[in-house]
PDB file of C-alpha atoms in Angstrom:
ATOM      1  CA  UNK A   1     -15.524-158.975-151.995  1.00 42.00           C
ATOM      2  CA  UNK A   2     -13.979-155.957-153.645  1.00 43.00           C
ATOM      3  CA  UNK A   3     -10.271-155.015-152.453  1.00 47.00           C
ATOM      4  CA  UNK A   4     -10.226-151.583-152.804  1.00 50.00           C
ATOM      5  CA  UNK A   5      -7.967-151.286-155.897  1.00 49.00           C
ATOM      6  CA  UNK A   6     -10.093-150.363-159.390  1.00 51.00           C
ATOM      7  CA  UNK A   7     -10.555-153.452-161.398  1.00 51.00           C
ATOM      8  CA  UNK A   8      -9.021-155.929-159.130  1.00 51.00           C
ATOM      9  CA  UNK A   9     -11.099-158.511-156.509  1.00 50.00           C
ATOM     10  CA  UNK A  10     -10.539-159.905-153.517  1.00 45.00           C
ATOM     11  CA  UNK A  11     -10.628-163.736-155.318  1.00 48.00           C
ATOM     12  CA  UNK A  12      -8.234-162.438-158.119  1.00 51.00           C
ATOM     13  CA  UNK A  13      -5.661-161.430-155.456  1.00 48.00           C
ATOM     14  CA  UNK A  14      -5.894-164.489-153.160  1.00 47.00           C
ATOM     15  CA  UNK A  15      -5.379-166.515-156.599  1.00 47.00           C
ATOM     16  CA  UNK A  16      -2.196-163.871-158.209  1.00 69.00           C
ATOM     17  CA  UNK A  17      -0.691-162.851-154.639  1.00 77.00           C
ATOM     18  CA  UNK A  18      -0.264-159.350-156.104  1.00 84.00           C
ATOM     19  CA  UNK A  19      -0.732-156.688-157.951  1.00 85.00           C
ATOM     20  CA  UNK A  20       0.964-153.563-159.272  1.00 88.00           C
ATOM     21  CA  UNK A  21      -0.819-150.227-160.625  1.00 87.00           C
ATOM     22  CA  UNK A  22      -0.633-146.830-161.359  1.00 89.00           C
ATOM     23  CA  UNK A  23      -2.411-144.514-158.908  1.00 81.00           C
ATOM     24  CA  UNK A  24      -5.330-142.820-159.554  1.00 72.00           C
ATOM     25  CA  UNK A  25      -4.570-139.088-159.695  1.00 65.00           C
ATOM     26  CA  UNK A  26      -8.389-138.548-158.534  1.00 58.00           C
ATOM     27  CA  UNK A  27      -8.454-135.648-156.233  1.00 45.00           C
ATOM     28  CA  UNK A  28     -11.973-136.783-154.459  1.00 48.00           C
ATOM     29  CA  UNK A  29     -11.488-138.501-150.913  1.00 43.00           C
ATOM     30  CA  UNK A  30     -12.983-141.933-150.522  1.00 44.00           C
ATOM     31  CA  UNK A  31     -15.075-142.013-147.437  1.00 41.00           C
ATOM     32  CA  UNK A  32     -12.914-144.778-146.155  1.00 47.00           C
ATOM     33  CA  UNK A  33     -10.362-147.519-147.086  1.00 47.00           C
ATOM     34  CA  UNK A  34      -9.919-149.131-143.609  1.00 51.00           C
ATOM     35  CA  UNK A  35      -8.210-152.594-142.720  1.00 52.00           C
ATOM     36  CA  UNK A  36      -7.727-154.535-145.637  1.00 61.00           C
ATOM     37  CA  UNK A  37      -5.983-157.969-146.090  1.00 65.00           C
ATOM     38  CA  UNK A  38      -3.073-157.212-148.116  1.00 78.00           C
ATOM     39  CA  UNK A  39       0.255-155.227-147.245  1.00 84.00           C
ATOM     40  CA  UNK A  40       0.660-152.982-149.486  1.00 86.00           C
ATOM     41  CA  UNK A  41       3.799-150.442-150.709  1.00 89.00           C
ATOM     42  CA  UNK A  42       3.723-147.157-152.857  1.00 90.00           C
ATOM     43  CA  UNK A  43       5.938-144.435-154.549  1.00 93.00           C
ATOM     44  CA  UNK A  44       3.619-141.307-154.041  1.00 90.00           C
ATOM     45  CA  UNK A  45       3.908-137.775-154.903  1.00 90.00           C
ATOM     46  CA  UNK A  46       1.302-135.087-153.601  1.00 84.00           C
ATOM     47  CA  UNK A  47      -0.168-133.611-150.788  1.00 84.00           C
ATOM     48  CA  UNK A  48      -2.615-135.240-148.453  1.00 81.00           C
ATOM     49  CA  UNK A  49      -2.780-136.450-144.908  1.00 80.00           C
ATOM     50  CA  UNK A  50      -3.759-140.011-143.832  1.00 79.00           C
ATOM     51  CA  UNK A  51      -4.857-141.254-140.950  1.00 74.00           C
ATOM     52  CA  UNK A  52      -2.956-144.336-140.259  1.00 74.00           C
ATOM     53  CA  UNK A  53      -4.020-146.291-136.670  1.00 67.00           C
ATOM     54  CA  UNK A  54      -5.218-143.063-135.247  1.00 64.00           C
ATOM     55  CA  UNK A  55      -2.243-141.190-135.993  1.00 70.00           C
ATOM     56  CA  UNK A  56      -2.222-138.337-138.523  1.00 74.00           C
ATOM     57  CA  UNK A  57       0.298-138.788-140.671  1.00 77.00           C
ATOM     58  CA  UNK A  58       1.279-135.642-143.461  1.00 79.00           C
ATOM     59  CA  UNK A  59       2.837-136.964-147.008  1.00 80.00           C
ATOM     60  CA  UNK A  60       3.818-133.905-149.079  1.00 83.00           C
ATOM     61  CA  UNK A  61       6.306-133.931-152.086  1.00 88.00           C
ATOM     62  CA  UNK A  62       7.448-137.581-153.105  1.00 92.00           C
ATOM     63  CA  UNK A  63       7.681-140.750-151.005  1.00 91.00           C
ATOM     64  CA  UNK A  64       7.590-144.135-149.946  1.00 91.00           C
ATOM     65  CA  UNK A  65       4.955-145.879-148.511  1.00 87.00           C
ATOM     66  CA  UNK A  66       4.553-148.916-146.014  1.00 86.00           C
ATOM     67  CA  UNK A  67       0.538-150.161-145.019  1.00 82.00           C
ATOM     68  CA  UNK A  68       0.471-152.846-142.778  1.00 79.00           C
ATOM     69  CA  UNK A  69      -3.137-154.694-143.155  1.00 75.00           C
ATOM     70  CA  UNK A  70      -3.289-154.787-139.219  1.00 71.00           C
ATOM     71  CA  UNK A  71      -3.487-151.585-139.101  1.00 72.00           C
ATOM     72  CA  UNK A  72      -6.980-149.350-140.116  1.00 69.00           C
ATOM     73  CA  UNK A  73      -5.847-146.512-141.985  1.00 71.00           C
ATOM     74  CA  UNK A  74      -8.117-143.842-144.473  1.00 71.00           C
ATOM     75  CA  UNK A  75      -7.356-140.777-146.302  1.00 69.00           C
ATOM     76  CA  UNK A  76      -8.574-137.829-144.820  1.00 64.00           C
ATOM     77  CA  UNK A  77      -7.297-134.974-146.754  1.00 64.00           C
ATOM     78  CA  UNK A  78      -5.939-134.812-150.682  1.00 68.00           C
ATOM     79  CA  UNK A  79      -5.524-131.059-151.612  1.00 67.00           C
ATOM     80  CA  UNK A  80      -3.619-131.623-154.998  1.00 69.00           C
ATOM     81  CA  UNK A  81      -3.351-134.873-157.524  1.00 74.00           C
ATOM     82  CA  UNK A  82      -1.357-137.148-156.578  1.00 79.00           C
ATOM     83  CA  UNK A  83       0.665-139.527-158.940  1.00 87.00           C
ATOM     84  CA  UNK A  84       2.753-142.411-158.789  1.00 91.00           C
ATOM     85  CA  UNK A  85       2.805-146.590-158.018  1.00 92.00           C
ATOM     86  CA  UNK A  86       1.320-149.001-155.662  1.00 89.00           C
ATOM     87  CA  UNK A  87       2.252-152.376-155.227  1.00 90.00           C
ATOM     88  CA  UNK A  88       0.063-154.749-152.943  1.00 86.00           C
ATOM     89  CA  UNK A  89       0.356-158.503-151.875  1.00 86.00           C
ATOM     90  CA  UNK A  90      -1.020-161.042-149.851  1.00 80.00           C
ATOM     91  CA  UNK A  91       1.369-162.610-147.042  1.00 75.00           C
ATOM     92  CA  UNK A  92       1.731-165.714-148.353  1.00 76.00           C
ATOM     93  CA  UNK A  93       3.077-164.464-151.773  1.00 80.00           C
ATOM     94  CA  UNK A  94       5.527-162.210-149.811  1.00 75.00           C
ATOM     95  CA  UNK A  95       6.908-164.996-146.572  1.00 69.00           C
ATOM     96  CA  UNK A  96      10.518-164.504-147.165  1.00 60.00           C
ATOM     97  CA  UNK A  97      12.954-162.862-144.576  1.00 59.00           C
ATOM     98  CA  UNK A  98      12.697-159.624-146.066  1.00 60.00           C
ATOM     99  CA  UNK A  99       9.116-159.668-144.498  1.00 62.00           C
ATOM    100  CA  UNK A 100       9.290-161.111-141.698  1.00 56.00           C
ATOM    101  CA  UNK A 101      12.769-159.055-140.455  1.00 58.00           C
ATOM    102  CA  UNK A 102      11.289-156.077-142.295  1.00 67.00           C
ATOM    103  CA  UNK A 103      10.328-152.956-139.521  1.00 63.00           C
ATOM    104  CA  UNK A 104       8.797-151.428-142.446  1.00 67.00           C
ATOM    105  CA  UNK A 105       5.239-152.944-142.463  1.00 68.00           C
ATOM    106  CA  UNK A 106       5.459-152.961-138.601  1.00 64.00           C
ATOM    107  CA  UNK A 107       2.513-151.546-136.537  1.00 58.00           C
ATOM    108  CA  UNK A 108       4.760-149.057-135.082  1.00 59.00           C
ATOM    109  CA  UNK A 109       6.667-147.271-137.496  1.00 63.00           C
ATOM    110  CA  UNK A 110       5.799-144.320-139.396  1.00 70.00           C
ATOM    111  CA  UNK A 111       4.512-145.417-142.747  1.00 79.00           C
ATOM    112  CA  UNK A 112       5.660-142.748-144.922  1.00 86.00           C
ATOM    113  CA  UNK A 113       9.707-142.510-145.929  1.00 88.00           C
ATOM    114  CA  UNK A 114      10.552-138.971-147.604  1.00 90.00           C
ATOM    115  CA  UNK A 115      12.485-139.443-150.972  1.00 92.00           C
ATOM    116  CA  UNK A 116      15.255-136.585-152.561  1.00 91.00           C
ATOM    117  CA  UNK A 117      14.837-136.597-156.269  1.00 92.00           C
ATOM    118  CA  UNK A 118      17.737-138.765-156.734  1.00 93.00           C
ATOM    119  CA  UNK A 119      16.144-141.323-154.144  1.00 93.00           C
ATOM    120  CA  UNK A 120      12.676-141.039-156.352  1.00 93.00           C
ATOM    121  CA  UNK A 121      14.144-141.568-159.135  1.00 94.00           C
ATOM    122  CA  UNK A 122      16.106-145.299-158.247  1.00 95.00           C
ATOM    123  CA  UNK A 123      12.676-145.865-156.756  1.00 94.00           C
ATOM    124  CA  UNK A 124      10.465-144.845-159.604  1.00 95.00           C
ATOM    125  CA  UNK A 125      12.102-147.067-161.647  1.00 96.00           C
ATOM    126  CA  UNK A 126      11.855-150.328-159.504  1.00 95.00           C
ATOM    127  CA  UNK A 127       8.282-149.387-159.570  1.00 95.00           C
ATOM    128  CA  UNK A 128       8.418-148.932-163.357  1.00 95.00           C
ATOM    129  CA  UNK A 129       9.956-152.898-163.708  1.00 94.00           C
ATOM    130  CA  UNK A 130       7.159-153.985-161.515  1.00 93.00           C
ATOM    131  CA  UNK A 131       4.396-152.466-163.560  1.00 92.00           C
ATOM    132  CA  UNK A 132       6.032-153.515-166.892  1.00 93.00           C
ATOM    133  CA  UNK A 133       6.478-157.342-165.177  1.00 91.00           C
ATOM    134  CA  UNK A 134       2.948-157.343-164.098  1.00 89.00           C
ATOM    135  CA  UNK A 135       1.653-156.290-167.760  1.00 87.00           C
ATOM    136  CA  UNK A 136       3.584-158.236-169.661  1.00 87.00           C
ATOM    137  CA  UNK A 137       3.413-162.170-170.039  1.00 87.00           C
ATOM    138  CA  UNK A 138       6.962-163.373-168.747  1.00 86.00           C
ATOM    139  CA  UNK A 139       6.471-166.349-166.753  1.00 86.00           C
ATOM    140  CA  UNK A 140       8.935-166.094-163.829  1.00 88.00           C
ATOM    141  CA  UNK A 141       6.551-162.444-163.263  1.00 86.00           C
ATOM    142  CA  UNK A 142       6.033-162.682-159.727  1.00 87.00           C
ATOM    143  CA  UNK A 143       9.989-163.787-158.590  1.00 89.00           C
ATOM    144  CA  UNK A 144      10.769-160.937-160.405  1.00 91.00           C
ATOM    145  CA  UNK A 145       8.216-158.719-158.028  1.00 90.00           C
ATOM    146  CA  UNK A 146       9.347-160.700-155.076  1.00 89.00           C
ATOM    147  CA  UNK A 147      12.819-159.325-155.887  1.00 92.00           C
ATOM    148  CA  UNK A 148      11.782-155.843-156.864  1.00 92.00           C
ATOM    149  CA  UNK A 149       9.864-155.260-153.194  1.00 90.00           C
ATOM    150  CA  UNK A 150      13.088-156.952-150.939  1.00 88.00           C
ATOM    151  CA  UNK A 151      14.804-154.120-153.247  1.00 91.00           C
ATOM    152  CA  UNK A 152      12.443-151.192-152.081  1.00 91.00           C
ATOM    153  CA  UNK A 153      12.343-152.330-148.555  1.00 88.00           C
ATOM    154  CA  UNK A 154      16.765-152.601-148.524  1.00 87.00           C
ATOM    155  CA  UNK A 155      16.597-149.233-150.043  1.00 89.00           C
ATOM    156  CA  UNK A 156      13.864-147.776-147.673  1.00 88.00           C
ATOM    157  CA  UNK A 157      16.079-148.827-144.999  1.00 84.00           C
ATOM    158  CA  UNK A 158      19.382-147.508-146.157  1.00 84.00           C
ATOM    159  CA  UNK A 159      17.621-144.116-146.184  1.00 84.00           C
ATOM    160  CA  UNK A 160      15.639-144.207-143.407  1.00 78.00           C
ATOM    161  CA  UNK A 161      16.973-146.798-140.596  1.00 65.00           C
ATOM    162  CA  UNK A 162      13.400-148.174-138.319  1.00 53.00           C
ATOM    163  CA  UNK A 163      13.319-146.587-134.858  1.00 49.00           C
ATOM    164  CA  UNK A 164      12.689-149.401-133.686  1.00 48.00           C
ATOM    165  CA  UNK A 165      15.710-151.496-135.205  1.00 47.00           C
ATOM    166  CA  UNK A 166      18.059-148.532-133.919  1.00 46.00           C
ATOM    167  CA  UNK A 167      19.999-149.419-130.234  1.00 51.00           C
ATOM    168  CA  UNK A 168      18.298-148.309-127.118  1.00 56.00           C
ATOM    169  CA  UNK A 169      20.265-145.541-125.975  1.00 64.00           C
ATOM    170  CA  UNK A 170      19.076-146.105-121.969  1.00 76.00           C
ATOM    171  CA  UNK A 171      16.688-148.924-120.134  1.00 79.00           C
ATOM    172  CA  UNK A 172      13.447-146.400-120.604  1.00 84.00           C
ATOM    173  CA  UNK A 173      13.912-146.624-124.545  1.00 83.00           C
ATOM    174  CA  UNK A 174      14.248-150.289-123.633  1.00 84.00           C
ATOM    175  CA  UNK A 175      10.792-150.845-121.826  1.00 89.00           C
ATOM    176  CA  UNK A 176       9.290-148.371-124.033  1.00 89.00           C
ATOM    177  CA  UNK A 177       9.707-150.287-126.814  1.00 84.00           C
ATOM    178  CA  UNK A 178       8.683-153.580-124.845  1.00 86.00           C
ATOM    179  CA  UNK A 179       5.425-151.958-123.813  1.00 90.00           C
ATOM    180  CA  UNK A 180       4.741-150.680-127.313  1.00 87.00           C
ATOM    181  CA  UNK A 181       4.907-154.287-128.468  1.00 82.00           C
ATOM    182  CA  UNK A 182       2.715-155.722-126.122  1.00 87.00           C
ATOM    183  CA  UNK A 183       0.058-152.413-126.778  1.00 89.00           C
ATOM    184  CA  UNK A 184       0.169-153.866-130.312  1.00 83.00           C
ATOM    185  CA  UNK A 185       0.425-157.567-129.752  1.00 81.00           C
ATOM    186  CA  UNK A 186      -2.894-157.275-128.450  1.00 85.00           C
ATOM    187  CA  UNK A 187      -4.497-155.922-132.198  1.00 81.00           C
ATOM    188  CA  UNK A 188      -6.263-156.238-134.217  1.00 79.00           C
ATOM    189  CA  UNK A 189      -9.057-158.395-132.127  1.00 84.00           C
ATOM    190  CA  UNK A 190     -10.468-160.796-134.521  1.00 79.00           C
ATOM    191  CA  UNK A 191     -13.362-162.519-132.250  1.00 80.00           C
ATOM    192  CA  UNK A 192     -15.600-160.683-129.970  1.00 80.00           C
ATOM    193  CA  UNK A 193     -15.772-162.870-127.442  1.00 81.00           C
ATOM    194  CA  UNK A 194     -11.597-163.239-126.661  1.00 81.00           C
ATOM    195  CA  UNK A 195     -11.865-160.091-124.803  1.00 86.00           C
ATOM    196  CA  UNK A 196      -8.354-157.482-124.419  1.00 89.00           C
ATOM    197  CA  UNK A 197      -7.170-158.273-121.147  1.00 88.00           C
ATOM    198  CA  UNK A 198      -4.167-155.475-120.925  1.00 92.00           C
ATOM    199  CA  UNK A 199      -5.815-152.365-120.753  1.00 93.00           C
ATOM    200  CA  UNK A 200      -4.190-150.348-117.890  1.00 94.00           C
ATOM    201  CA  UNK A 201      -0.655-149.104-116.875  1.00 95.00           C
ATOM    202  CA  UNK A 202      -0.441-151.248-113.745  1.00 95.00           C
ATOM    203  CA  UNK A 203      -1.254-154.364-115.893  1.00 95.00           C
ATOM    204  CA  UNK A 204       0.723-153.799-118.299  1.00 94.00           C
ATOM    205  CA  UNK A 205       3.521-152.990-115.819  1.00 94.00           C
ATOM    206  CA  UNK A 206       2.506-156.265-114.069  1.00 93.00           C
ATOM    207  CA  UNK A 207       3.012-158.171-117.748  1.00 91.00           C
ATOM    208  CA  UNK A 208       6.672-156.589-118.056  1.00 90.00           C
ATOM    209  CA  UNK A 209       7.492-157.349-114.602  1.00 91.00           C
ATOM    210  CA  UNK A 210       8.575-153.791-113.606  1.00 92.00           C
ATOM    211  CA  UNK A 211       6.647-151.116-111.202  1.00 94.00           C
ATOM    212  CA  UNK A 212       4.347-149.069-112.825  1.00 94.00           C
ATOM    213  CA  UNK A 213       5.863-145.768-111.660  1.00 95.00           C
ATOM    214  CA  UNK A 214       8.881-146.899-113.540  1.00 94.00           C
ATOM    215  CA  UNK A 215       6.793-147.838-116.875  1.00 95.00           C
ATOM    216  CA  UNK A 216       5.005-144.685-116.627  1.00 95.00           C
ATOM    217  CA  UNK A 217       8.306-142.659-116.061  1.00 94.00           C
ATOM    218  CA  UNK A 218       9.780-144.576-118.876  1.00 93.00           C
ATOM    219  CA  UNK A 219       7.424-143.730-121.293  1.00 92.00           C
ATOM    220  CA  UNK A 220       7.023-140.451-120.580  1.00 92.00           C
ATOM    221  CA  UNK A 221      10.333-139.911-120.984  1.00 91.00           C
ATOM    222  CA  UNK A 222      10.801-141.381-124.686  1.00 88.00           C
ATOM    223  CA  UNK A 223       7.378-140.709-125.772  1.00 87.00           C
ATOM    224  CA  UNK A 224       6.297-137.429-124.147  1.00 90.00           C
ATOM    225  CA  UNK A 225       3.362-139.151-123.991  1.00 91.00           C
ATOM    226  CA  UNK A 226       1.704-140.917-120.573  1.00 93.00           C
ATOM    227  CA  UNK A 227       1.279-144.638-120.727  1.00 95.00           C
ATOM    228  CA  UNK A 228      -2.646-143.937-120.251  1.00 94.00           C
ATOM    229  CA  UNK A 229      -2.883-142.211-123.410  1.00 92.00           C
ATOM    230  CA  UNK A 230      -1.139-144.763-125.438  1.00 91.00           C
ATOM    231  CA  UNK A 231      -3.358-147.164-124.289  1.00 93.00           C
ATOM    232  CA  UNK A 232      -6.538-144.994-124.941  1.00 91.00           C
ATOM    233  CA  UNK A 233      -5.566-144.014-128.465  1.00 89.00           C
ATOM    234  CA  UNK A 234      -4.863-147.476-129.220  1.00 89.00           C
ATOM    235  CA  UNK A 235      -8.274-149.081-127.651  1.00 92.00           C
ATOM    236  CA  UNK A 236      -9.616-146.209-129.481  1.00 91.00           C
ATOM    237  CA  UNK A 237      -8.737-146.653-132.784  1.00 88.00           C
ATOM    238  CA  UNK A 238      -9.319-150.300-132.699  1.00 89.00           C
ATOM    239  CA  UNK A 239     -13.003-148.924-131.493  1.00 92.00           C
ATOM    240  CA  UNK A 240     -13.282-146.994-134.577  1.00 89.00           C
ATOM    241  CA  UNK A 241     -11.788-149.821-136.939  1.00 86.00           C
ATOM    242  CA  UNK A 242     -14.644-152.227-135.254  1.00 89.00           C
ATOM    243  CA  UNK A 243     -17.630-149.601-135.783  1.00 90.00           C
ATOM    244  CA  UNK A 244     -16.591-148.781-139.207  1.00 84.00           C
ATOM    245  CA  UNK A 245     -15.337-152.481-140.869  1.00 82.00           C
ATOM    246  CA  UNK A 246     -17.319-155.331-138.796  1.00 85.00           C
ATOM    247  CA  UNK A 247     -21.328-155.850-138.486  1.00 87.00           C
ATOM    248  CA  UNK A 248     -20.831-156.215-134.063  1.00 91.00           C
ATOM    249  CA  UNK A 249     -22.969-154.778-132.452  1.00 93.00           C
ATOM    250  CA  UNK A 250     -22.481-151.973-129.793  1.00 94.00           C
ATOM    251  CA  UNK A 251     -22.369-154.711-126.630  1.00 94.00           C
ATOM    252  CA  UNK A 252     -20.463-157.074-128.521  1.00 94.00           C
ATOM    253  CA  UNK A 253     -17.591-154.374-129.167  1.00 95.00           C
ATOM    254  CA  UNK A 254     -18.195-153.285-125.759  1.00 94.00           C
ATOM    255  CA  UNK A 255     -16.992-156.427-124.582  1.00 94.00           C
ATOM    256  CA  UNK A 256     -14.229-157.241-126.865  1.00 93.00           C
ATOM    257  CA  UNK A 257     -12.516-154.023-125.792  1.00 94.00           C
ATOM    258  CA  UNK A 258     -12.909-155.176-122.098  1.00 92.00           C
ATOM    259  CA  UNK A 259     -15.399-153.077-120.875  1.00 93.00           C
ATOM    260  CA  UNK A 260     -17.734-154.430-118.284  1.00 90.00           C
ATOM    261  CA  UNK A 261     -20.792-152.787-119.673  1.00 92.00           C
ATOM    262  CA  UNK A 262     -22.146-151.553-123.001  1.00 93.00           C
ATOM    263  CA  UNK A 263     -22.785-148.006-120.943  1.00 95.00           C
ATOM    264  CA  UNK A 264     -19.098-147.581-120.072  1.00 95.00           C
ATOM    265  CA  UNK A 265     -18.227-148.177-123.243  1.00 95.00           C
ATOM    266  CA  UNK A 266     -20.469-145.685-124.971  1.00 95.00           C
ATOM    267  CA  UNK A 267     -19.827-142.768-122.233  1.00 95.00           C
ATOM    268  CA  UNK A 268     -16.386-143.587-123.011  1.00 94.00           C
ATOM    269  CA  UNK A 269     -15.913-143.238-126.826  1.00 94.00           C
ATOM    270  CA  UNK A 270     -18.464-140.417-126.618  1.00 93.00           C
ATOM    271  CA  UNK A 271     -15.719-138.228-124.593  1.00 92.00           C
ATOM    272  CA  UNK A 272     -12.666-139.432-126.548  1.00 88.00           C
ATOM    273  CA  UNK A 273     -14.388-139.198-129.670  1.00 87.00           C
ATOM    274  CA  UNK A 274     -16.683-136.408-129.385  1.00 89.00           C
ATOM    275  CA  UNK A 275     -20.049-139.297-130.418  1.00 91.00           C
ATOM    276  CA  UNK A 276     -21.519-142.127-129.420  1.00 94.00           C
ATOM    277  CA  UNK A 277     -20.375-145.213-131.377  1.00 94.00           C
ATOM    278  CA  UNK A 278     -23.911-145.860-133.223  1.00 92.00           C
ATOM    279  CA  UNK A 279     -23.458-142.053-134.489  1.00 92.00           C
ATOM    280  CA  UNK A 280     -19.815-142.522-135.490  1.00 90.00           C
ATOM    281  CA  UNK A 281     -21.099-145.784-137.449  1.00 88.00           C
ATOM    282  CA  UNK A 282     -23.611-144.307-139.459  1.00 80.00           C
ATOM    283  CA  UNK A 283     -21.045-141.343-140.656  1.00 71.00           C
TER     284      UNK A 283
END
């Protein structure tokens, strides 16, 4: 099974935990990189735009990088080469605190961290150590890495402190953030027949134990979004990550998503995504 990443398998990662490489300064888009099974970091400097769980998300100039594997995520757009470092690793090389307490490879953070030049250049050369440790033969290679990424994700937050690590200022940014959570808790659906069982404002509301005029005030208010439309880009993307990156079929998706029928699920990601799923699937 190929990773992804030029030269390197899916077996050669399991058995190194990592690896660290230059990035390709390739201007042509690949048609889709999707949910892998590796977290993976980057220093970056260009111009694209990525779609990262159904969100679009703009990188321009130089920055950081966070890809949780939970989370389906392609490039869409590259208008210049790009240069710079990527370092990706299994969980189980990375289970330390700095991963586990770490906001940064969370579901609902923005990915991308925007760097000064004095800020890309401390991180360019942590990135630098970790290529030269990777290439090189010393044998304690991979504590080394180990310490180099709890350095980039200290740094990362220094600069840019995690939304969702910052106080709430009131008890809407409170059950925001609690429904948020349990949106996410419920992805990525790994067996088609454990159906998603939250997929409404009341029930959520019902899970949190408030009324769901208050959740739906609540999140409005932090969001500017409606609760509904959380919930449909979420079921939405996961839709997409399903067609694209499993062999399902239609009904079986249908049913993981918690749809009654195969029909309501087709009329439905025909109007939020402007095709039926068997079209989307064979783009």
């Amino acid at each position: 099974m190929e990773t992804g990443i030029p030269g390197l398998s899916w077996d050669e990662l399991k058995l190194k935990g990592f690896k660290v490489h230059e990035l390709s300064a390739s201007v042509d888009v690949p048609v889709r990189t999707g949910r892998r099974d590796f977290y993976k970091m980057g220093l970056v400097n260009g111009d694209m735009t990525i779609d990262y769980g159904g969100q679009v998300v703009e990188i321009k100039g130089t920055v950081l990088f966070f890809v949780n594997p939970k989370v389906p995520h392609s490039i869409v757009r590259r208008i210049n080469r790009t240069s710079g470092y990527a370092c990706i690793f299994t969980e189980t090389f990375m289970n330390s605190r700095e991963m586990q307490d770490s906001p940064l490879f969370s579901v609902g953070d923005n990915p991308v961290i925007p760097l000064n030049d004095e800020q890309a250049l401390f991180m360019r050369s942590i990135f630098l150590k970790m290529l030269t440790a990777y290439s090189g033969d010393y044998p304690h290679k991979a504590d080394l890495i180990k310490s180099c990424i709890a350095l980039v994700i200290h740094e990362a937050l220094r600069i840019q402190p995690s939304q969702q690590t910052m106080p709430y200022k009131n008890g809407a940014g409170r059950i925001t953030h609690l429904f948020m959570d349990l949106l996410e808790r419920q992805f990525p659906i790994e067996r088609s027949n454990d159906p998603l069982r939250l997929r409404t404002a009341q029930s959520f509301a019902a899970g949190l134990s408030v009324h769901v005029n208050y959740l739906n005030r609540a999140v409005k208010e932090v969001t500017g979004k409606p609760t509904s439309a959380h919930i449909a880009a979420r079921i939405t993307a996961e839709a997409k990550a399903l067609l694209q990156h499993t062999d399902w079929s239609v009904a079986d998706i249908a049913y993981a998503l918690g749809f009654e029928y195969p029909a309501y699920f087709n009329n439905y990601f025909k109007r939020v995504a402007g095709s039926t799923p068997n079209s989307f699937r064979k783009v």
